[in-house]
mmCIF file of C-alpha atoms and ligand atoms in Angstrom:
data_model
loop_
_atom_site.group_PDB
_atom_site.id
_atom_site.type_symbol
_atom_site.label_atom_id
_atom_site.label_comp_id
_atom_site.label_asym_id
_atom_site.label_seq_id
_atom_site.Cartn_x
_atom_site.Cartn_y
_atom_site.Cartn_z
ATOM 1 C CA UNK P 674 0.000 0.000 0.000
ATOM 2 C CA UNK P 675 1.142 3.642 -0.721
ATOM 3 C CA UNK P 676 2.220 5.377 2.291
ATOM 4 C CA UNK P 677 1.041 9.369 0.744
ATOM 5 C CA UNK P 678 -1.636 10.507 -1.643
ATOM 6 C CA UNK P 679 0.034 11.283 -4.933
ATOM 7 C CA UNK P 680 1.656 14.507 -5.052
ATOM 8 C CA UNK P 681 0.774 15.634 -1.134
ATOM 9 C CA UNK P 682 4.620 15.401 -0.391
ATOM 10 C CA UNK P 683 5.255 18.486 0.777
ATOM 11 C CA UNK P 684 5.669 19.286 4.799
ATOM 12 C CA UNK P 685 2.754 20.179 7.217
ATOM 13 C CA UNK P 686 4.284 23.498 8.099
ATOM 14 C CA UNK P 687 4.580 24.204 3.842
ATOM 15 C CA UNK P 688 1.132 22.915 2.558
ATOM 16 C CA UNK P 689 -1.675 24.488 1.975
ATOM 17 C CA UNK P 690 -3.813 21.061 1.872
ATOM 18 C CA UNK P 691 -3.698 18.424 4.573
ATOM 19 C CA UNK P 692 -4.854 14.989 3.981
ATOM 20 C CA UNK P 693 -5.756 12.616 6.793
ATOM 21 C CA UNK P 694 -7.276 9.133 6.392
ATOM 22 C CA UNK P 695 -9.947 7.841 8.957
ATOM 23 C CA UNK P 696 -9.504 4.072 8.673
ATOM 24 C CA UNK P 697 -13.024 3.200 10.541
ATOM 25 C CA UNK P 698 -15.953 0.913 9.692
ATOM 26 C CA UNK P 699 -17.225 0.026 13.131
ATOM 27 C CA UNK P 700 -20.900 1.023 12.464
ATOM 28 C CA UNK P 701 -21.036 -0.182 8.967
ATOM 29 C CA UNK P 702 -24.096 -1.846 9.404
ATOM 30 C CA UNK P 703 -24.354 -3.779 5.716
ATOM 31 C CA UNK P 704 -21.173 -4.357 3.947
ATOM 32 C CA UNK P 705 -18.030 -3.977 6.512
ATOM 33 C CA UNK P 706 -14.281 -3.377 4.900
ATOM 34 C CA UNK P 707 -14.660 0.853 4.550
ATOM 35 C CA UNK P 708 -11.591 1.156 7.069
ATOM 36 C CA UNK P 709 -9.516 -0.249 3.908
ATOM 37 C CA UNK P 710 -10.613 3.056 2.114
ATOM 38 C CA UNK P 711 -7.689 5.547 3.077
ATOM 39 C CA UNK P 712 -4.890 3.435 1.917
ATOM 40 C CA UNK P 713 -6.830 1.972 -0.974
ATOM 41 C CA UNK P 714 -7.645 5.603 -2.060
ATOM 42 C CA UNK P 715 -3.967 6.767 -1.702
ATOM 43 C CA UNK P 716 -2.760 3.933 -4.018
ATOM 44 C CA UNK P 717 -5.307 4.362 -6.528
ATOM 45 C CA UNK P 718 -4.210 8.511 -6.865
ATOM 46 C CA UNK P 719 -1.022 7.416 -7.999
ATOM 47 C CA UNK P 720 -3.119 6.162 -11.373
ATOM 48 C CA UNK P 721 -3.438 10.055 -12.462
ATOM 49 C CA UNK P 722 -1.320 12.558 -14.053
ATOM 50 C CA UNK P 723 -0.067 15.184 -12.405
ATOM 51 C CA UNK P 724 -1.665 17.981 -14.479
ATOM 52 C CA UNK P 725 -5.807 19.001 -14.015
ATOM 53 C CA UNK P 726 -6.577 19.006 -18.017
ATOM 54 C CA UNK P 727 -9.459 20.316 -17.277
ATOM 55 C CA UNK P 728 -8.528 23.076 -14.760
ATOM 56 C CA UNK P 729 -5.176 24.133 -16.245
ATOM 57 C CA UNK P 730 -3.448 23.093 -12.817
ATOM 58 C CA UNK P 731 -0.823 21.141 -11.855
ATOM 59 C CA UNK P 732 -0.772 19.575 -8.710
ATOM 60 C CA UNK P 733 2.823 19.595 -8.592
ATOM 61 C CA UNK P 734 2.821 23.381 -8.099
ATOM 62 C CA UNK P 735 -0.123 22.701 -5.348
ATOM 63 C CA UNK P 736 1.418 22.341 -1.722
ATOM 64 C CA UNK P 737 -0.130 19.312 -0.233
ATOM 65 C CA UNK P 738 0.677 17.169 3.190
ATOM 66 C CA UNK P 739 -0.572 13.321 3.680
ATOM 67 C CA UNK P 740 -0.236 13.546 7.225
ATOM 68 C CA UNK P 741 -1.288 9.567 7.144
ATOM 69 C CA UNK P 742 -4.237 7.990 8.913
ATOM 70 C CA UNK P 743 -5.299 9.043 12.159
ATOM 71 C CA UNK P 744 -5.097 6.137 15.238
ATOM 72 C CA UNK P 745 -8.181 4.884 15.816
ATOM 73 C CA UNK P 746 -9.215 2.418 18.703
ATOM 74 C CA UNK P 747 -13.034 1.063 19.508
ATOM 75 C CA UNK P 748 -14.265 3.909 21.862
ATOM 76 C CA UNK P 749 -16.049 6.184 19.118
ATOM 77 C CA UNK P 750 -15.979 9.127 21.778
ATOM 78 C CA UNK P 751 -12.082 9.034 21.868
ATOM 79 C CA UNK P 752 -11.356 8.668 18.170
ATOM 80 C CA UNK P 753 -13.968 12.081 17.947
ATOM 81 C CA UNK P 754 -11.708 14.019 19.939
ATOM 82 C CA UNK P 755 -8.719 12.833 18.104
ATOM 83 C CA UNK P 756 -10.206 14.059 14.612
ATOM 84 C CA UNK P 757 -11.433 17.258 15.942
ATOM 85 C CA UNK P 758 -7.883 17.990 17.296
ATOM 86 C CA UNK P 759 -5.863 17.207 14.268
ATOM 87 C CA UNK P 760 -8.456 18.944 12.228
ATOM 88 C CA UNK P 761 -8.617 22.179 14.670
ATOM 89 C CA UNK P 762 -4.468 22.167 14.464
ATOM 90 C CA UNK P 763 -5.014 21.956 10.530
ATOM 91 C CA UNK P 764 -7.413 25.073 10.261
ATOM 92 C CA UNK P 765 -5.911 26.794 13.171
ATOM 93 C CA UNK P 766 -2.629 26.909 10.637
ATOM 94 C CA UNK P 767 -5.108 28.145 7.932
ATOM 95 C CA UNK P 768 -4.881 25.047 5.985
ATOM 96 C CA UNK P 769 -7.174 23.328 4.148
ATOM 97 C CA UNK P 770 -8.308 19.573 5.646
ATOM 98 C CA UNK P 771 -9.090 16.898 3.385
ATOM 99 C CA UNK P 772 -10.672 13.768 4.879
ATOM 100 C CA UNK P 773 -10.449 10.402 3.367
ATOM 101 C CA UNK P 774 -12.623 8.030 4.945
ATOM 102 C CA UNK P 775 -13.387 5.156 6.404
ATOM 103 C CA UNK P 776 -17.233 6.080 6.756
ATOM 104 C CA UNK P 777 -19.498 9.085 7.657
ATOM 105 C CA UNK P 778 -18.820 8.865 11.078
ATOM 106 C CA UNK P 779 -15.976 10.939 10.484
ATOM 107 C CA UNK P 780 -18.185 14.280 10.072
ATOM 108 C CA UNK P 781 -19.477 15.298 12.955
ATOM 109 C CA UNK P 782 -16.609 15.474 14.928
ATOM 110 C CA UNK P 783 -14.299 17.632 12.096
ATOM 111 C CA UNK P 784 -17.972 20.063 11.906
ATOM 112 C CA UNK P 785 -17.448 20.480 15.393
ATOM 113 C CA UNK P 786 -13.771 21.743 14.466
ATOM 114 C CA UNK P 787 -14.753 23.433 12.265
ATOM 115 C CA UNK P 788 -17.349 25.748 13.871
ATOM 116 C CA UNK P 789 -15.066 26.664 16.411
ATOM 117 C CA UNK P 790 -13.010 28.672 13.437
ATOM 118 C CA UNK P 791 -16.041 29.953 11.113
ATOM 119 C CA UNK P 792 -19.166 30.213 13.471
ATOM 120 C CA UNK P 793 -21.496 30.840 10.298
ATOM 121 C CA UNK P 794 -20.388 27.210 8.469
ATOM 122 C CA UNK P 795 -22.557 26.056 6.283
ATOM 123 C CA UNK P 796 -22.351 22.427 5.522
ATOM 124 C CA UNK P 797 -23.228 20.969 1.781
ATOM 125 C CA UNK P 798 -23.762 16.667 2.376
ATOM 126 C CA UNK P 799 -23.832 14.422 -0.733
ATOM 127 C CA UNK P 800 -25.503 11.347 0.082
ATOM 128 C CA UNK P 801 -28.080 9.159 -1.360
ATOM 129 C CA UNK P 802 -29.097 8.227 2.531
ATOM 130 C CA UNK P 803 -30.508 11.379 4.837
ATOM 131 C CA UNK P 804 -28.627 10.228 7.776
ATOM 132 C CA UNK P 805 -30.811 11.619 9.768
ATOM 133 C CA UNK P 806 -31.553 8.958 12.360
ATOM 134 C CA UNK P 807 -30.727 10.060 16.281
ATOM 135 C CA UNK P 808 -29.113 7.156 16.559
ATOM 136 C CA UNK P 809 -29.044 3.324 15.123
ATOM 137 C CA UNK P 810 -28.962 0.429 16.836
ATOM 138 C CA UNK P 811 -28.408 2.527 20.159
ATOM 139 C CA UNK P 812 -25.504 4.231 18.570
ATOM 140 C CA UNK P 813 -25.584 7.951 18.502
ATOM 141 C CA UNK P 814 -22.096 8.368 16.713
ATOM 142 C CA UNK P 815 -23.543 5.537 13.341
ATOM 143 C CA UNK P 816 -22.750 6.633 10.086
ATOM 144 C CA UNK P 817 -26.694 6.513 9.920
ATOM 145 C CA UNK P 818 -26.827 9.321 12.177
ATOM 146 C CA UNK P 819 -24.067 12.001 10.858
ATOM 147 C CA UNK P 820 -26.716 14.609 9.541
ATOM 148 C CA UNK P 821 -28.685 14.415 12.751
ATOM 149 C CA UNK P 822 -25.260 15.097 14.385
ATOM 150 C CA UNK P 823 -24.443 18.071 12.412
ATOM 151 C CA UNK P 824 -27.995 19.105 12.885
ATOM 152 C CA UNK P 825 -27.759 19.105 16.214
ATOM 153 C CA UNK P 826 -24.905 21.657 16.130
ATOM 154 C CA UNK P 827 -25.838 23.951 13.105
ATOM 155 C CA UNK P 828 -29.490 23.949 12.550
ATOM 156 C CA UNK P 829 -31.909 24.023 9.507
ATOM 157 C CA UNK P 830 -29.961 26.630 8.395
ATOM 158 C CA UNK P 831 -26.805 25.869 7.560
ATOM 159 C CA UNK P 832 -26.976 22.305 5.944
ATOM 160 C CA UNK P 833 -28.054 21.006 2.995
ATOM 161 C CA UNK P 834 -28.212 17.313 1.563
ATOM 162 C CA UNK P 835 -28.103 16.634 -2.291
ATOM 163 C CA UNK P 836 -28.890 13.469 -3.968
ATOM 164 C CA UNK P 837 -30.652 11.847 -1.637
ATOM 165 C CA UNK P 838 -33.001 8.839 -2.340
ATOM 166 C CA UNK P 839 -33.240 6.751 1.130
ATOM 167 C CA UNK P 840 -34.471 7.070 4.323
ATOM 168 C CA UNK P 841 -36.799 5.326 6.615
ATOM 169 C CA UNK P 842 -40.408 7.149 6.993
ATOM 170 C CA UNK P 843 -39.751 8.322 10.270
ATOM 171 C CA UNK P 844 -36.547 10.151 9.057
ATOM 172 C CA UNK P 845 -38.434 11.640 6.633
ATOM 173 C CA UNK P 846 -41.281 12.959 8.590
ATOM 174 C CA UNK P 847 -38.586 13.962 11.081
ATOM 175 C CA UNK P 848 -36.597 15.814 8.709
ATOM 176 C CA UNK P 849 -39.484 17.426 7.225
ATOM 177 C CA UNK P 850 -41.139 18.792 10.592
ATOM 178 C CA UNK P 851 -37.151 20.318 11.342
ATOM 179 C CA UNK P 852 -36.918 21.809 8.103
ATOM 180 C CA UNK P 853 -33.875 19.705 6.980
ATOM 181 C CA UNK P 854 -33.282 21.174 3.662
ATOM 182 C CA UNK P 855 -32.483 18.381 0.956
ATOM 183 C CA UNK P 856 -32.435 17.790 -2.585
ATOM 184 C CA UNK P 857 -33.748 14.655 -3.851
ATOM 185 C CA UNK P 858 -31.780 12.669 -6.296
ATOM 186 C CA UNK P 859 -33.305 12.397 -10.145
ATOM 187 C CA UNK P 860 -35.147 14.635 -12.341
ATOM 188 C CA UNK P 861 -34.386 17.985 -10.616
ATOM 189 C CA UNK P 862 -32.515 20.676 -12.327
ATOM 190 C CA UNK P 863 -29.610 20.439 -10.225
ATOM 191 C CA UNK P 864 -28.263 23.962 -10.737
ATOM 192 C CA UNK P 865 -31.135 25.145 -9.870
ATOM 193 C CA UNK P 866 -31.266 23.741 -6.496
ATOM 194 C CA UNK P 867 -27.440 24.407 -6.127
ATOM 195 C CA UNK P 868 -28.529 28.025 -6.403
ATOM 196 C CA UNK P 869 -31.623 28.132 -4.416
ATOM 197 C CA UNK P 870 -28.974 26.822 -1.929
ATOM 198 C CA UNK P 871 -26.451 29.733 -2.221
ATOM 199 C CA UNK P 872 -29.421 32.096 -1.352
ATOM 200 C CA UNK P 873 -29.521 30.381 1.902
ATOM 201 C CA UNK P 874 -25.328 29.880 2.741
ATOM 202 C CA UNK P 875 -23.590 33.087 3.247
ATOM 203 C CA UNK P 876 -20.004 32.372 4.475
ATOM 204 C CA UNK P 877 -18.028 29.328 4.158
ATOM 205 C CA UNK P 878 -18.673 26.268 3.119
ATOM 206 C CA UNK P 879 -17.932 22.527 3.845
ATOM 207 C CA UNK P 880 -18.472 19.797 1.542
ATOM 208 C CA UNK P 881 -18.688 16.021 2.335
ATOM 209 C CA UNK P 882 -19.221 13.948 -0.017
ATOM 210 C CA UNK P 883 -20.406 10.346 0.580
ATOM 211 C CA UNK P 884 -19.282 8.555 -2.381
ATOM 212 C CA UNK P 885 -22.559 6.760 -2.365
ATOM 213 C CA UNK P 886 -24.563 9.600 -3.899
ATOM 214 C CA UNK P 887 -22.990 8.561 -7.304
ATOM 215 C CA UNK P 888 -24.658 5.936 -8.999
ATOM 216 C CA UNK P 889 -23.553 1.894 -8.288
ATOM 217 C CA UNK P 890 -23.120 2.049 -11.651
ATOM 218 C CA UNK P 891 -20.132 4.102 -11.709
ATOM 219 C CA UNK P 892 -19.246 4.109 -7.951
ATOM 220 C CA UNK P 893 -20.029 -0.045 -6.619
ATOM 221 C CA UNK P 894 -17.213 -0.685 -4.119
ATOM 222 C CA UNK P 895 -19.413 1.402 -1.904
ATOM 223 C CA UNK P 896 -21.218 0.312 1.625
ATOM 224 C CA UNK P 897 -24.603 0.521 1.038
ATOM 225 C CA UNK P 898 -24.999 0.831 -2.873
ATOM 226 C CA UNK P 899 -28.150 2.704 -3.483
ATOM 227 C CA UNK P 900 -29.305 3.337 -7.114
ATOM 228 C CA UNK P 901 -30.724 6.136 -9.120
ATOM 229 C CA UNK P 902 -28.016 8.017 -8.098
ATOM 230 C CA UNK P 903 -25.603 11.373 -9.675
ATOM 231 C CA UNK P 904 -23.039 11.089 -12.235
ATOM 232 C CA UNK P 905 -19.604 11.780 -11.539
ATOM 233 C CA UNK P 906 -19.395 14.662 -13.588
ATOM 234 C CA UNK P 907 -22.605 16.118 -11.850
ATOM 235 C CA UNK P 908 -20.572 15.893 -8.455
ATOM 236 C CA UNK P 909 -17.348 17.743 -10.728
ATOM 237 C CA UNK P 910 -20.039 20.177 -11.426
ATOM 238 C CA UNK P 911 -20.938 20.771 -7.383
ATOM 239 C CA UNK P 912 -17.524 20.992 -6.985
ATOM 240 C CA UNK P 913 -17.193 23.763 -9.108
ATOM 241 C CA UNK P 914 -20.644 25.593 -8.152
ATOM 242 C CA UNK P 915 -19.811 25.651 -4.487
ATOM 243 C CA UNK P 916 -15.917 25.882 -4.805
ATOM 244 C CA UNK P 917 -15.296 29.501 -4.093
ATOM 245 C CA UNK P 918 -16.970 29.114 -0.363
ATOM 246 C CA UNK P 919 -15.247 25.796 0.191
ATOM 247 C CA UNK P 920 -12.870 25.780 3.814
ATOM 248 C CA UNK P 921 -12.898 21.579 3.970
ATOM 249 C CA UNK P 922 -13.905 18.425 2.652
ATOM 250 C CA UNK P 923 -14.260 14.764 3.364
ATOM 251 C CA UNK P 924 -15.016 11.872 0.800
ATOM 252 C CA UNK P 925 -16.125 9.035 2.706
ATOM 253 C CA UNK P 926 -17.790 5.526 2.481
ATOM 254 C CA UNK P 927 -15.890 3.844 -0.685
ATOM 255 C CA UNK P 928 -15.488 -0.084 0.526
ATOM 256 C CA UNK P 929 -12.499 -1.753 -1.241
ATOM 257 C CA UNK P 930 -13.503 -5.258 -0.937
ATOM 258 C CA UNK P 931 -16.028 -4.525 -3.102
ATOM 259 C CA UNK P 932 -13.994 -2.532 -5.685
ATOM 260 C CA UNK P 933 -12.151 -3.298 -8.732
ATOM 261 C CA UNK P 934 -9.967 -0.479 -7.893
ATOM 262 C CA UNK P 935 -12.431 2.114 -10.034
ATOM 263 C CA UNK P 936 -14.712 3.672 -7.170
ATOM 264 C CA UNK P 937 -11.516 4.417 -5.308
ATOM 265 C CA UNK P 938 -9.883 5.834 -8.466
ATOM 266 C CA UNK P 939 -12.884 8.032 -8.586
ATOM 267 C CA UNK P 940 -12.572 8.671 -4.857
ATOM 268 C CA UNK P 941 -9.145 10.253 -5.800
ATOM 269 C CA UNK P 942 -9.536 12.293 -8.749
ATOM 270 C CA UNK P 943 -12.760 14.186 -7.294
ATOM 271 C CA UNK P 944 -10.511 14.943 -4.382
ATOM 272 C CA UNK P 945 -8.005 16.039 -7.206
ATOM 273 C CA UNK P 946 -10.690 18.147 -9.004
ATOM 274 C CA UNK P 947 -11.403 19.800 -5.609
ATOM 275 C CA UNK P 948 -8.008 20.466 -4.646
ATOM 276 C CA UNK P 949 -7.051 21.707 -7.988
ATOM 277 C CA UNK P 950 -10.028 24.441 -7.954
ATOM 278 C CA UNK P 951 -9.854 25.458 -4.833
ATOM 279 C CA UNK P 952 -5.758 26.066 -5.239
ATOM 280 C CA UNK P 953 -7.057 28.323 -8.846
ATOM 281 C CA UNK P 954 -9.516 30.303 -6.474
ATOM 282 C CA UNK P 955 -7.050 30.997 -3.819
ATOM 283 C CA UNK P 956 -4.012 31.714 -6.116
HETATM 284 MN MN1 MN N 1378 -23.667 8.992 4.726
HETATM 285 MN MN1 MN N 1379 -24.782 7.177 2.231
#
């Protein structure tokens, strides 16, 4: 396995991108093997050139640290406050944190970070599942629950879920009565939405991006494969919408025992995209 993300070889202290892997699947609750993700992730960047074709960037003029996967033990409360400090010493250094799960349990605790440095964060979630239970299977930290979580600290104000297309009825009927705003995956003009969601964000923004909102058919070595899902190039085009607000990102969720090697390959070249147009903004 590759010990870096391609091209992030440059020292904490000198990057403007840090890259941490959160090697956890202990509330997977279908298919288990998402703690693989990181590493598997990390080897398959190593598949693309160094040059953004379609951004006219290079990554090798884009400083970027792989400051390696984050120790992790069983106690979910523990491994919270161990994200939320290395992402706190990230941001506090005015550097940009990319997280590469392991699953969605990851987010609450960086949002919690995060807040501490931009109190108006607004929080963009690409998912095709709401998330929204308040806990599962008498877990309040599942990857089932990590919009509820952010909920809890943010509001209906500040969050927004796109592509969505499962959730139990009572999530639902929950998320409707505390005016969870979300965008339902399928027919929808998409830009549309993406604006009607700009009206509501002011400030900056954080993106995490479940890779299961992409279809199975371009993105199965996921968890919990859901279909009727986005394109790829429809989550390039988020990207791109939202990228001027963006202050952090996670991509979480791809399973590599049920990859070829291609949904981790897409894994890393989004998180290329990102980094490449957020580095154009900022330059
Ligand atoms: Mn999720
Ligand atoms: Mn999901």
């Amino acid at each position: 396995m590759s010990k870096f993300f391609a091209d992030a070889e440059e020292s904490f202290e000198e990057s403007k991108f840090v890259i941490y892997g959160y090697p956890y699947d202990g509330t997977a609750c279908f298919r288990k093997g998402t703690a693989k993700a990181p590493d598997a992730i990390r080897e398959q960047s190593f598949n693309f050139e160094t040059n953004l074709m379609e951004l006219g960037v290079d990554l090798v003029d884009v400083p970027a640290n792989d400051w390696g996967n984050i120790e992790l033990g069983e106690n979910q409360e523990e491994n919270n406050s161990r994200i939320k400090s290395l992402v706190s010493e990230i941001i506090s250094n005015n550097k940009f944190p990319i997280g590469l799960g392991g699953e969605h349990s990851l987010t609450p605790p960086v949002i919690e970070a995060m807040v501490e440095k931009y109190p108006n964060l607004n929080v963009l979630i690409m998912d095709a599942h709401l998330d929204f239970r308040d806990g599962y299977e008498g877990n309040h930290w599942s990857h089932a629950s990590t919009t509820r979580r952010i909920f809890d600290l943010l509001g209906p104000n500040n969050i927004w879920l796109l592509g969505v297309r499962s959730a139990s009825s009572t999530e639902v009927s929950e998320a409707r009565a505390s005016k969870l705003n979300y965008t339902e995956s399928g027919w929808v003009d998409l830009r549309e939405h993406l604006a009607d969601m700009l009206d509501l964000f002011q400030g900056p923004l954080y993106l995490s991006l479940d890779m299961d909102v992409i279809d199975p058919a371009f993105a199965p070595g996921i968890g919990t494969p859901e279909p009727f899902g986005m394109t790829p190039y429809e989550v390039v085009q988020t990207i791109n919408f939202v990228s001027d607000n963006l202050v952090g990102f996670d991509c979480v969720e791809v399973c590599p025992p049920f990859d070829n090697g291609n949904t981790s390959a897409l894994a890393a070249r989004l998180t290329r995209h990102l980094m490449g147009i957020v580095h154009r903004i900022r330059n």
